[in-house]
Coordinates of C-alpha atoms and ligand atoms in Angstrom, one line a residue:
X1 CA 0.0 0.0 0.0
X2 CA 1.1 3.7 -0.3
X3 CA 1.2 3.8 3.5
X4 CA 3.5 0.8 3.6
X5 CA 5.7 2.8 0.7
X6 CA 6.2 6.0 2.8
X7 CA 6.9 4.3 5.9
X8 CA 10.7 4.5 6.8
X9 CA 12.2 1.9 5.9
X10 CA 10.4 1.4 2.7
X11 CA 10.5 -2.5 2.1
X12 CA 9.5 -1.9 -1.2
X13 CA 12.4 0.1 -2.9
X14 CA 13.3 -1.2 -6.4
X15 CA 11.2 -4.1 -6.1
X16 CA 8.5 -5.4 -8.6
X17 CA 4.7 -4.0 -6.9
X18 CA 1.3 -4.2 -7.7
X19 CA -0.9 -1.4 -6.2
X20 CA -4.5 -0.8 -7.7
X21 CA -6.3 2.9 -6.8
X22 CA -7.9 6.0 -7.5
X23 CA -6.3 8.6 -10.6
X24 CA -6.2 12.2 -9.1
X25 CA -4.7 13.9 -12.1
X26 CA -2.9 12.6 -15.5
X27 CA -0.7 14.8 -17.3
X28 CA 1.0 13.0 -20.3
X29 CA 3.4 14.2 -23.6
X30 CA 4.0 12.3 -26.5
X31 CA 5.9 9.9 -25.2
X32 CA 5.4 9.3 -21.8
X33 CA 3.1 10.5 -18.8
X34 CA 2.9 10.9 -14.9
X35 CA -0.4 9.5 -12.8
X36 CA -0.9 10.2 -9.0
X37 CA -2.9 7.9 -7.5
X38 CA -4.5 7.0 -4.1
X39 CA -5.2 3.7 -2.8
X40 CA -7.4 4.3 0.1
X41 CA -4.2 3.2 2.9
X42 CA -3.0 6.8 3.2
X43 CA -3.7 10.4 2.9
X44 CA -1.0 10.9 0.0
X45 CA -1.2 9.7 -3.7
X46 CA 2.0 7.7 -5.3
X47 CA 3.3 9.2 -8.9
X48 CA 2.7 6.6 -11.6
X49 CA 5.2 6.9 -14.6
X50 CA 3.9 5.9 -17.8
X51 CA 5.6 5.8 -21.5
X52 CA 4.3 5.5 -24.9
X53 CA 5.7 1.4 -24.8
X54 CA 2.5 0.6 -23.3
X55 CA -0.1 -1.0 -25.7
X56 CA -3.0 1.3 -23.8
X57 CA -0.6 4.4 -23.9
X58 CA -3.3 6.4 -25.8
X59 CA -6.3 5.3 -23.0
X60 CA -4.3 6.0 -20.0
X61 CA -4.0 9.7 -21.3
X62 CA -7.6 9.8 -21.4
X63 CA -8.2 9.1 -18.2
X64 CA -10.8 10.7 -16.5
X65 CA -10.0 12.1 -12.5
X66 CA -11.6 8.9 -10.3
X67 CA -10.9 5.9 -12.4
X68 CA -9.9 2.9 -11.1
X69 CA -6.5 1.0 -12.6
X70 CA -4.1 -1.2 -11.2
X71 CA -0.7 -1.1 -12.1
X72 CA 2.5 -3.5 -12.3
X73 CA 5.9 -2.2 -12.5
X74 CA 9.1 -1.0 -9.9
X75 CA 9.0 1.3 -7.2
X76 CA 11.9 3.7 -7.7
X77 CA 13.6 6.7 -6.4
X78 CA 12.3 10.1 -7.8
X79 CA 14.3 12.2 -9.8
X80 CA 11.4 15.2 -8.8
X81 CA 12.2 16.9 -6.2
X82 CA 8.1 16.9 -4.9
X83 CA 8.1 13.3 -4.3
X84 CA 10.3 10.5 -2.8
X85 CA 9.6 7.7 -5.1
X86 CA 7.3 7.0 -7.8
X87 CA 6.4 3.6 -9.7
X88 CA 8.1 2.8 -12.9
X89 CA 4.4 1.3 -15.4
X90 CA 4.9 -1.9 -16.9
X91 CA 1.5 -2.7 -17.4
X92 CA -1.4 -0.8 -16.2
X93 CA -5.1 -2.4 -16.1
X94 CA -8.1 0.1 -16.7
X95 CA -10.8 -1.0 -14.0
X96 CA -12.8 1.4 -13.9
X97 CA -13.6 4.7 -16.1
X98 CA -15.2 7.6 -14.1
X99 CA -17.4 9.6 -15.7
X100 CA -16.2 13.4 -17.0
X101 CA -18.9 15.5 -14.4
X102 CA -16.4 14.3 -11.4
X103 CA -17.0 17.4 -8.7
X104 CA -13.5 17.0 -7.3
X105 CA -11.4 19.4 -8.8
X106 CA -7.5 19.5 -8.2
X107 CA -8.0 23.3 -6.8
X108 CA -8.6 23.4 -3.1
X109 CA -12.5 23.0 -2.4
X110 CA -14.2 25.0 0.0
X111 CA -15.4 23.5 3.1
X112 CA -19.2 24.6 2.5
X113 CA -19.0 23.2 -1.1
X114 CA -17.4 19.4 -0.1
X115 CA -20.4 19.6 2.5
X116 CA -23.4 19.9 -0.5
X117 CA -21.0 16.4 -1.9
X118 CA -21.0 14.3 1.8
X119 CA -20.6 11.3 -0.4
X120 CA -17.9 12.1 -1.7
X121 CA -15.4 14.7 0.4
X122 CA -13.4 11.8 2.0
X123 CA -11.8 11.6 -1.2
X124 CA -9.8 14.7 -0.8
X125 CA -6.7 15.1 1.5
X126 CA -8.4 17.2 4.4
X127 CA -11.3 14.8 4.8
X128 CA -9.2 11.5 4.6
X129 CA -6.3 13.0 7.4
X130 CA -9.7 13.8 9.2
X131 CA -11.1 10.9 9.1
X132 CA -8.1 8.3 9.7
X133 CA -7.5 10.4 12.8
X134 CA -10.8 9.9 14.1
X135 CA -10.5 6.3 13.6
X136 CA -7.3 6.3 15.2
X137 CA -8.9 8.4 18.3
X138 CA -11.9 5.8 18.6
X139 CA -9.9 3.3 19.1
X140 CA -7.0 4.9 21.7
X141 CA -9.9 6.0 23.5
X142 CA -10.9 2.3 24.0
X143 CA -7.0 1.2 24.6
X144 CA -7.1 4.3 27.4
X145 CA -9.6 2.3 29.4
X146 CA -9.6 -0.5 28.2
X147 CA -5.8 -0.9 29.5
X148 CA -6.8 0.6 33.2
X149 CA -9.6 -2.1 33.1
X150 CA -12.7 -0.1 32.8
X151 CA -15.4 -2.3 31.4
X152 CA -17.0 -1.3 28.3
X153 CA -20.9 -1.0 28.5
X154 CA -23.7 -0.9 25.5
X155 CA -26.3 1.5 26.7
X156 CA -29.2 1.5 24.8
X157 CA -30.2 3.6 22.0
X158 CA -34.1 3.7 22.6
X159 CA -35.2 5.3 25.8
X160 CA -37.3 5.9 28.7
X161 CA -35.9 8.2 30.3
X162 CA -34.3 11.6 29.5
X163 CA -30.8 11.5 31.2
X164 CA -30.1 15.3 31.4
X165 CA -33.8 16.3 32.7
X166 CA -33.4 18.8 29.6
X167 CA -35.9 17.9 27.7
X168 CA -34.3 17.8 24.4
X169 CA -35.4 14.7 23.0
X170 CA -36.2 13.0 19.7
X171 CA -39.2 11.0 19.8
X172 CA -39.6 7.0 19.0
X173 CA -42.7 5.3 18.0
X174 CA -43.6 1.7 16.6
X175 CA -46.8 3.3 16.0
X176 CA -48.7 4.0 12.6
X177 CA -49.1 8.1 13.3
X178 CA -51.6 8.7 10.8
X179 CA -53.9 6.6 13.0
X180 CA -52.4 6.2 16.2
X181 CA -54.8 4.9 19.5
X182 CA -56.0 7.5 21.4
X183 CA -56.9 6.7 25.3
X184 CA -60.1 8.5 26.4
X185 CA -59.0 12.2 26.3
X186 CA -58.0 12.0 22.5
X187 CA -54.1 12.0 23.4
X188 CA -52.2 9.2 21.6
X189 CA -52.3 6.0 23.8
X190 CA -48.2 4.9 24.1
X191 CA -48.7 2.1 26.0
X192 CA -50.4 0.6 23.1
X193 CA -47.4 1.1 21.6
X194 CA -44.5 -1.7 21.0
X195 CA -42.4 -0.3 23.7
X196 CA -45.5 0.2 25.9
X197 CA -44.6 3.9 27.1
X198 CA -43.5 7.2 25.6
X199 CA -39.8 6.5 24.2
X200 CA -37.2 8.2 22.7
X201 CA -33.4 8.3 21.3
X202 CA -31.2 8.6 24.1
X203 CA -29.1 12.0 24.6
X204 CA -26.5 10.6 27.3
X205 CA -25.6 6.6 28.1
X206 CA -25.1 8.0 31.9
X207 CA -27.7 6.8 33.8
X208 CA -27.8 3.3 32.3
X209 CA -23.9 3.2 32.9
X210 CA -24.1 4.0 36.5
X211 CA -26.0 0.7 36.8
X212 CA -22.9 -0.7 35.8
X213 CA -20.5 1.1 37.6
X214 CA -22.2 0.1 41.0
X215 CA -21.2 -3.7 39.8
X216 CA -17.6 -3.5 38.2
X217 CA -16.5 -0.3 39.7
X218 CA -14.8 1.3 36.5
X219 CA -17.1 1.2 33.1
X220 CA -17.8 3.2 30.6
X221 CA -20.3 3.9 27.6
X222 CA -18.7 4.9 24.1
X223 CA -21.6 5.8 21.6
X224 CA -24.3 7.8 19.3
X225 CA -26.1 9.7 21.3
X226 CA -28.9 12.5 19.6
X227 CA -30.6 16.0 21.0
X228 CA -33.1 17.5 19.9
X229 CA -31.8 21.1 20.6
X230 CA -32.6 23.7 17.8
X231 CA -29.1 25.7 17.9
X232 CA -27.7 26.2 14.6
X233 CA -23.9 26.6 15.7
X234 CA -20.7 25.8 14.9
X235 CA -20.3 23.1 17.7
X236 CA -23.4 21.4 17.9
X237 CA -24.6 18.6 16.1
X238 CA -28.4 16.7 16.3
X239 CA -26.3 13.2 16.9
X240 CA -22.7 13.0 17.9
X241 CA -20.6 10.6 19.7
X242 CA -20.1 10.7 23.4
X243 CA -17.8 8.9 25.4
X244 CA -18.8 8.6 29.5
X245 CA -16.5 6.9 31.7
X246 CA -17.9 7.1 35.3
X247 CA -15.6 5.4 38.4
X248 CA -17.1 4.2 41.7
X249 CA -15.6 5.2 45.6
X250 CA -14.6 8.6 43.7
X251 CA -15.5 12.2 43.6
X252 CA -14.9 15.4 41.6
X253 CA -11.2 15.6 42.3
X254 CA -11.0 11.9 40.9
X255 CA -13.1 12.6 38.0
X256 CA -10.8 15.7 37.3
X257 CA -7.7 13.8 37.4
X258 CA -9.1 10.8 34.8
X259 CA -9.9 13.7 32.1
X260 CA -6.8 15.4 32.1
X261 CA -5.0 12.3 31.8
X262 CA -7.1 10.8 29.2
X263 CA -7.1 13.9 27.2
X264 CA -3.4 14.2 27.2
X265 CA -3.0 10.7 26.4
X266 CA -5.3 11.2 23.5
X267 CA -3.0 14.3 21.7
X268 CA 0.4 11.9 22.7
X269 CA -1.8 9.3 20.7
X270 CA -2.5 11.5 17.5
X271 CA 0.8 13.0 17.2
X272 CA 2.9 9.5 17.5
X273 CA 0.7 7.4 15.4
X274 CA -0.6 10.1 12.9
X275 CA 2.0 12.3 12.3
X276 CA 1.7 12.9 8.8
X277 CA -1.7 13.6 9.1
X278 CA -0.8 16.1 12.1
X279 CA 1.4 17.7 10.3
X280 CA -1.0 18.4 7.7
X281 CA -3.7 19.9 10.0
X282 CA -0.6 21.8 11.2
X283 CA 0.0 23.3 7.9
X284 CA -2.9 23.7 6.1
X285 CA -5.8 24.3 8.8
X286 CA -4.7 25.9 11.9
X287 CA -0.7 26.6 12.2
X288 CA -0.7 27.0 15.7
X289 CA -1.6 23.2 16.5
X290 CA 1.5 21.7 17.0
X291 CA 2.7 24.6 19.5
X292 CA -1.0 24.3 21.3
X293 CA -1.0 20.6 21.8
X294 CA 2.8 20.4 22.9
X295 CA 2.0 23.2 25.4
X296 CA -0.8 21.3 27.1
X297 CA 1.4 18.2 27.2
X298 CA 4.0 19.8 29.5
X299 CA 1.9 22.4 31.5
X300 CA -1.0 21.3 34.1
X301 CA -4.6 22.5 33.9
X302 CA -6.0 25.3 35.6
X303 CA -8.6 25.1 38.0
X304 CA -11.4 27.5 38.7
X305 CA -15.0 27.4 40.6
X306 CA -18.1 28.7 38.5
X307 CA -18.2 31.9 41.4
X308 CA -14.4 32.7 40.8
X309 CA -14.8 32.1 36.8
X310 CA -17.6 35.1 36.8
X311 CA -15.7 37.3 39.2
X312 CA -13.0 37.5 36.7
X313 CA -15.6 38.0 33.7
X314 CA -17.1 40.8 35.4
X315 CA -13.9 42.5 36.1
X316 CA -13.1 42.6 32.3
X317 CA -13.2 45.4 30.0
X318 CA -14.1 43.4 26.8
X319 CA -18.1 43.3 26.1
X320 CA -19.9 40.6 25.9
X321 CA -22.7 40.4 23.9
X322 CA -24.2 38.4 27.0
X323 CA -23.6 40.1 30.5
X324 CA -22.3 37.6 32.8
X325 CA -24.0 37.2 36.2
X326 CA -24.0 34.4 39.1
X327 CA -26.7 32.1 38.4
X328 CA -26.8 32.4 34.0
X329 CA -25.4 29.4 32.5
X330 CA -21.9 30.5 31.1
X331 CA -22.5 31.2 27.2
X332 CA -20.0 30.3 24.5
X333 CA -18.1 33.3 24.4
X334 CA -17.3 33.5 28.4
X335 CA -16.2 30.2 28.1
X336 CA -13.9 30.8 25.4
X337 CA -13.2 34.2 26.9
X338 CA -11.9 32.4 30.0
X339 CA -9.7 29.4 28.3
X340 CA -8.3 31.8 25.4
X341 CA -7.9 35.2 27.0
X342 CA -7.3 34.7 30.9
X343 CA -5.8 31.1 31.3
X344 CA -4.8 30.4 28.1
X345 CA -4.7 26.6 28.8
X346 CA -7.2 23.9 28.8
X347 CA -9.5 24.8 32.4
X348 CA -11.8 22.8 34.4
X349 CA -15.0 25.2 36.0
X350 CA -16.3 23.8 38.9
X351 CA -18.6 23.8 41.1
X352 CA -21.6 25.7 38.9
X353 CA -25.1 26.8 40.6
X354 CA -27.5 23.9 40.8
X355 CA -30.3 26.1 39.1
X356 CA -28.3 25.0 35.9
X357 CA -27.2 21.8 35.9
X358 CA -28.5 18.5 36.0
X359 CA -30.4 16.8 38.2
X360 CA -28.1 13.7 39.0
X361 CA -25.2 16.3 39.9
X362 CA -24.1 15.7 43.6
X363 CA -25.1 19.2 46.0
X364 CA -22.3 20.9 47.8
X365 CA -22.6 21.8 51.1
X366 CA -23.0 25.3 50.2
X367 CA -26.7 24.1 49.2
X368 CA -26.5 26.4 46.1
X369 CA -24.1 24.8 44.5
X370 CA -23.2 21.2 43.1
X371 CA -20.1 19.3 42.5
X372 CA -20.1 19.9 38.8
X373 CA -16.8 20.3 36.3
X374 CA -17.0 21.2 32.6
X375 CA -13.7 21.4 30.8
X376 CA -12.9 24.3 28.5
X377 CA -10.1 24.3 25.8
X378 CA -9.2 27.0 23.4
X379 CA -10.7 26.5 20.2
X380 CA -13.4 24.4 21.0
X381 CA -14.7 25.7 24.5
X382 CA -16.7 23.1 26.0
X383 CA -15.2 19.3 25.2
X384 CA -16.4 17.6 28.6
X385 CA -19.4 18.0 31.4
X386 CA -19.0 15.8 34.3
X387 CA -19.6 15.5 38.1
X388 CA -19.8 13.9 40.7
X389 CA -23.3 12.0 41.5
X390 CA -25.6 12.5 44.1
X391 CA -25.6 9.4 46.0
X392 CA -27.9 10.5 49.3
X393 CA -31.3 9.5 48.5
X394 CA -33.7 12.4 50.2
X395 CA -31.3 14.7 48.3
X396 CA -31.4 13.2 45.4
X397 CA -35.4 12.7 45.4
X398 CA -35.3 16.5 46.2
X399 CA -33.7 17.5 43.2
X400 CA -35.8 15.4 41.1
X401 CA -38.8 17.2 41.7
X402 CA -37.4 20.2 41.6
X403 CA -36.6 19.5 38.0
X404 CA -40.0 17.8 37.8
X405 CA -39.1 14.0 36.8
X406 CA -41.5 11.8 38.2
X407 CA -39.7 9.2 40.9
X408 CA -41.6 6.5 39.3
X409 CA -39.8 6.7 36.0
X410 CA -36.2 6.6 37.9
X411 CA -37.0 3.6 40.2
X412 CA -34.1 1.9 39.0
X413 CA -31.9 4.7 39.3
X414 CA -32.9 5.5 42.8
X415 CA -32.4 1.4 43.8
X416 CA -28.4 2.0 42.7
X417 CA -29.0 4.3 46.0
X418 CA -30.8 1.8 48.5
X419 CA -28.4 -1.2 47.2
X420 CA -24.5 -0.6 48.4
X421 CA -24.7 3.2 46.7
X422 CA -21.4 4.5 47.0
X423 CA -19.6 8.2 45.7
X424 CA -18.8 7.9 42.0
X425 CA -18.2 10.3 39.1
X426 CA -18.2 10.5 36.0
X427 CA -18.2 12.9 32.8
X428 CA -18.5 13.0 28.8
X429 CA -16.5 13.8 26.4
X430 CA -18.0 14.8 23.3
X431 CA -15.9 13.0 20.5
X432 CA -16.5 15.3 17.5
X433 CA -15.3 18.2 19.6
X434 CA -11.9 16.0 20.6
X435 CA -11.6 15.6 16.8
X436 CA -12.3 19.4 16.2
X437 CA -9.4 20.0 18.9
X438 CA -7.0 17.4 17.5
X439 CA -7.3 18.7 13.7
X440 CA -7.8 22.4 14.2
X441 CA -10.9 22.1 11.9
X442 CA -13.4 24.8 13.1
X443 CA -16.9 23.2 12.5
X444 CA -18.5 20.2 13.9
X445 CA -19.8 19.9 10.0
X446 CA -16.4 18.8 9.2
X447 CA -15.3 16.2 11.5
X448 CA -18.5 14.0 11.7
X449 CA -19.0 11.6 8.1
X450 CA -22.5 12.5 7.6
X451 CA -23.9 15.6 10.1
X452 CA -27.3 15.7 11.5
X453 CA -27.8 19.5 12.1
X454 CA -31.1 21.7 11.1
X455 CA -32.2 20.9 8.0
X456 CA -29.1 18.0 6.7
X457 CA -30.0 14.6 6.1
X458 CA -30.0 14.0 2.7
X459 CA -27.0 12.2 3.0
Ligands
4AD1 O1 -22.4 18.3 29.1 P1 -23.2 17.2 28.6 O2 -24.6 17.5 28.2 O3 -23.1 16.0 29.7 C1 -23.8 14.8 29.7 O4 -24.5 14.4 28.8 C2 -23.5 14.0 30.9 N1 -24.5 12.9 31.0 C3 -22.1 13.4 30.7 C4 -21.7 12.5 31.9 O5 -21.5 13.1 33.0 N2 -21.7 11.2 31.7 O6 -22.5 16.6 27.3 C5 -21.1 16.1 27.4 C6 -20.3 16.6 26.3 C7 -20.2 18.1 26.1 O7 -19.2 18.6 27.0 C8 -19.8 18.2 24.7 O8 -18.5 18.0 24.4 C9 -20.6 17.1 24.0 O9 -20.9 16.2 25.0 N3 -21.9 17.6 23.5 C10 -22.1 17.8 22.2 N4 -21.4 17.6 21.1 C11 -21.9 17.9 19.9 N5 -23.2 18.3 19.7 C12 -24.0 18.5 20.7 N6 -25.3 18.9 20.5 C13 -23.5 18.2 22.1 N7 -24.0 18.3 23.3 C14 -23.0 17.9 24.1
MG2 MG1 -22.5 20.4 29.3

C-alpha cells in the first residue's frame, strides 16, 4: 500500500509492486506521462510513470480524475524533487472509467461546497487526514480504558428516560401516526405502543452506565447519542458521539484527574501514530496546532469554581454580547473568553449553581451549588461536562422534583442508592469536539461523516 511505501524503511524500494487505486490527475506528452494515484491506505497519492511502450498508452491519457486501474511495475527513487519515489508502469489495467462530471477538482474545495457532496469529500486530503484520525482516536480511547480495566458497556439507543432532565429529546414510536390509538382524552395512547410507554433516542448513556459502575467499579459507555436542541452553531450537532466513563468510591477531584489524563493521552496518541496527518492539520488548517497541543502536554490544567470564573468576567473590560452574572449558565463566548484570553490553557470550571445543571449532579454543602466540572479548551470551548453523582437518596429525590421528573420513572436509578450506593463520578467527552481539537478544523460539519444538524439529512 502507499502507506507501507512512505513508511521509513520502505521495504519496497526497487522491487516489482502491484498497487491498484484512484487517478487524481494525469498529465502526459508524446511519449510518456505521470499519474498520482490514491489507494485508500493513506492520505498521499503515489506518482505513476507511464511511456508511450505501453499497448493502452493512448487510453491512459484519457483518463478521466476517479478511475480505477491497477498497475505492475518498480518502485523507484524520484528524480522530482516533490516526491520520494514513484512507480516505474509496466503494465497498467483500466478498472474502472469515471465519468467526466467528477465534482472534485484538483483546486482546493471549500469546506461549505465538499459539505453539499457528503458522499464524496473523504476523497480529498483534508477529509481522509480527518477521518483516519478519528478512527485512530476511537480506538485509543478504548485502549485508554480499556488498559486501566474499565469495562466497556452498550447503553441503549431507545429510551425511557431523559438522562439530562433537559428535555431535548427525539421522539420514538412503533406506532402508525396517521392513526395512532387515542386513550379517552384524544391523546395518543403509548402504552399501546411496541415499547409500551412514551420513548425516545437517548441523549447521554449515563444513567444506564451508573448501573454498571455500581457492579464492576470502573465502566464506561462509548456511543451515538442524539438531541433535539434547535441551535444552529458551529459546535453542535443533532447526533454526535459521546464517550462517558464514570468510576465508583470517587468524587470530583477523581473525575478531574481521569480527564486530564485521558485527554493528554489522546494528543500523545494522534501526534505518535498520525504524524503525517498532524502535520497536515498543522500546515494547512490551523498553524498553531503543534505549539498548542505540545504546550498542554507539558503544563497542568487550571482550576477554577463557576463563582471565581464570573468574578473575573465581570472585572473585564471586553463586552460581551451576554452580561455575565451568578446564576446564567456560562454562554459560548465566556467560556472561550476564559480558556483563550485569561488562562490560556485547557480549564476545568467547577462547582456551577445547581439552578443549571442537572439533576443527577451531587449538592455541595454550600446548598446552592453542586459538584459539577466542565472542561474548557481554546478553540473548542466546551469538550467535557461531568460531576460527581448525588448518592444521598432524600437529596437526590429533592432535586428530582425540583426538576420535575417523576420518581416512578427513575425507580431503578434511585435502587443504585438503596443497594451498596457509593460516591462515584463520572463525565462525557463529546468526540466530534476531541476531533475538532485534535485537527484544528473549526466546524462540527467537518469532522463527523455525515452531520445531523437543522435541516441535513439527505445524506
Ligand atoms: O455536558 P453534557 O450534556 O453532559 C452529559 O451528557 C453527561 N450525561 C455526561 C456525563 O457526565 N456522563 O455533554 C457532554 C459533552 C459536552 O461537553 C460536549 O463535548 C458534548 O458532550 N456535546 C455535544 N457535542 C456535539 N453536539 C452537541 N449537541 C453536544 N451536546 C453535548
Ligand atoms: Mg455540558
Amino acid at each position: 500500500t502507499v502507506k507501507e511505501i512512505y513508511r521509513e524503511p520502505n521495504p519496497f524500494l526497487n522491487q516489482k509492486v502491484e498497487l491498484s487505486g484512484w487517478v487524481r490527475t494525469v498529465r502526459t506528452s508524446k511519449t510518456f506521462g505521470f499519474i498520482e494515484i490514491n489507494d485508500g491506505s493513506f492520505f498521499e497519492n503515489l506518482q505513476v510513470v507511464f511511456e508511450e511502450s505501453l499497448a493502452n498508452f493512448q487510453e491512459i491519457g484519457k483518463l478521466t480524475i476517479s478511475s480505477a486501474i491497477r498497475v505492475q511495475g518498480e518502485l523507484v527513487p524520484s528524480p522530482g524533487a516533490k516526491q520520494p519515489f514513484e512507480l516505474k508502469a509496466e503494465n497498467i489495467e483500466i478498472l474502472s472509467v469515471s465519468a467526466a462530471d467528477y465534482p472534485l477538482q484538483k483546486k482546493r474545495h471549500t469546506f461549505e461546497y465538499l459539505r453539499t457532496i457528503a458522499h464524496l469529500r473523504p476523497r480529498t486530503n483534508t477529509f481522509a487526514a480527518v477521518f483516519r484520525l478519528r478512527s485512530m482516536i476511537a480506538y485509543a480511547i478504548h485502549k485508554f480504558f480499556q488498559e486501566k480495566g474499565f469495562v466497556y458497556v452498550h447503553t441503549p439507543i431507545i429510551t425511557g428516560s431523559d438522562a439530562e432532565g433537559a428535555g431535548e429529546m427525539f421522539k420514538v414510536t412503533a406506532l402508525d401516526l396517521a392513526n395512532p390509538p387515542k386513550d379517552s382524552e384524544g391523546n395518543v395512547d403509548f402504552s399501546k405502543d411496541f415499547f409500551g410507554r412514551p420513548t425516545s433516542l437517548t441523549v447521554s448513556g449515563q444513567l444506564n452506565v451508573e448501573t454498571y459502575c455500581m457492579a464492576f467499579r470502573n465502566v464506561y459507555t462509548f456511543g451515538p447519542t442524539f438531541r433535539a436542541e434547535n441551535s444552529n452553531t458551529a459546535r453542535h450537532a443533532a447526533e454526535f458521539w459521546m464517550i462517558e466513563p464514570e468510576i465508583a468510591f470517587a468524587n470530583l477531584t477523581d473525575n478531574m484527574n481521569l480527564a486530564e489524563e485521558m485527554m493528554k493521552y489522546l494528543i500523545q496518541y494522534a501526534l505518535d501514530n498520525a504524524p503525517e496527518e498532524m502535520a497536515f492539520f498543522n500546515n494547512f488548517v490551523d498553524k498553531t496546532l503543534f505549539e498548542r497541543l505540545e504546550n498542554i502536554l507539558s503544563s497542568e490544567f487550571a482550576h477554577v469554581t463557576y463563582t471565581e470564573a464570573v468574578e473575573m468576567l465581570e472585572k473585564e473590560d471586553f463586552k460581551f454580547e451576554y452580561p455575565v452574572s451568578w446564576g446564567m449558565d456560562l454562554q459560548t463566548e465566556h467560556e472561550r473568553y476564559l480558556t483563550e484570553k485569561i488562562f490560556k490553557k485547557p480549564v476545568f470550571v467547577t462547582d456551577y449553581p445547581k439552578g443549571i445543571k442537572a439533576f443527577y449532579m451531587r449538592l455541595n454543602e454550600d446548598n446552592k451549588t453542586v459538584a459539577a466540572m466542565d472542561l474548557l479548551v481554546p478553540g473548542v470551548g466546551e469538550i467535557i461536562g461531568g460531576s460527581q453523582r448525588e448518592e444521598r437518596i432524600e437529596i437526590l429525590q429533592d432535586r428530582m422534583q425540583e426538576a420535575g421528573l417523576k420518581a416512578e420513572d427513575y425507580w431503578w436509578y434511585l435502587d443504585l442508592r438503596r443497594y451498596g450506593g457509593v460516591p462515584h463520578a463520572g463525565y462525557g467527552l463529546g468526540f466530534e469536539r476531541v476531533i475538532m481539537y485534535l485537527t484544528g478544523i473549526a466546524n462540527i460539519r467537518d469532522v463527523i461523516s455525515f452531520p445531523r444538524t437543522t435541516n441535513s439529512s439527505e445524506f
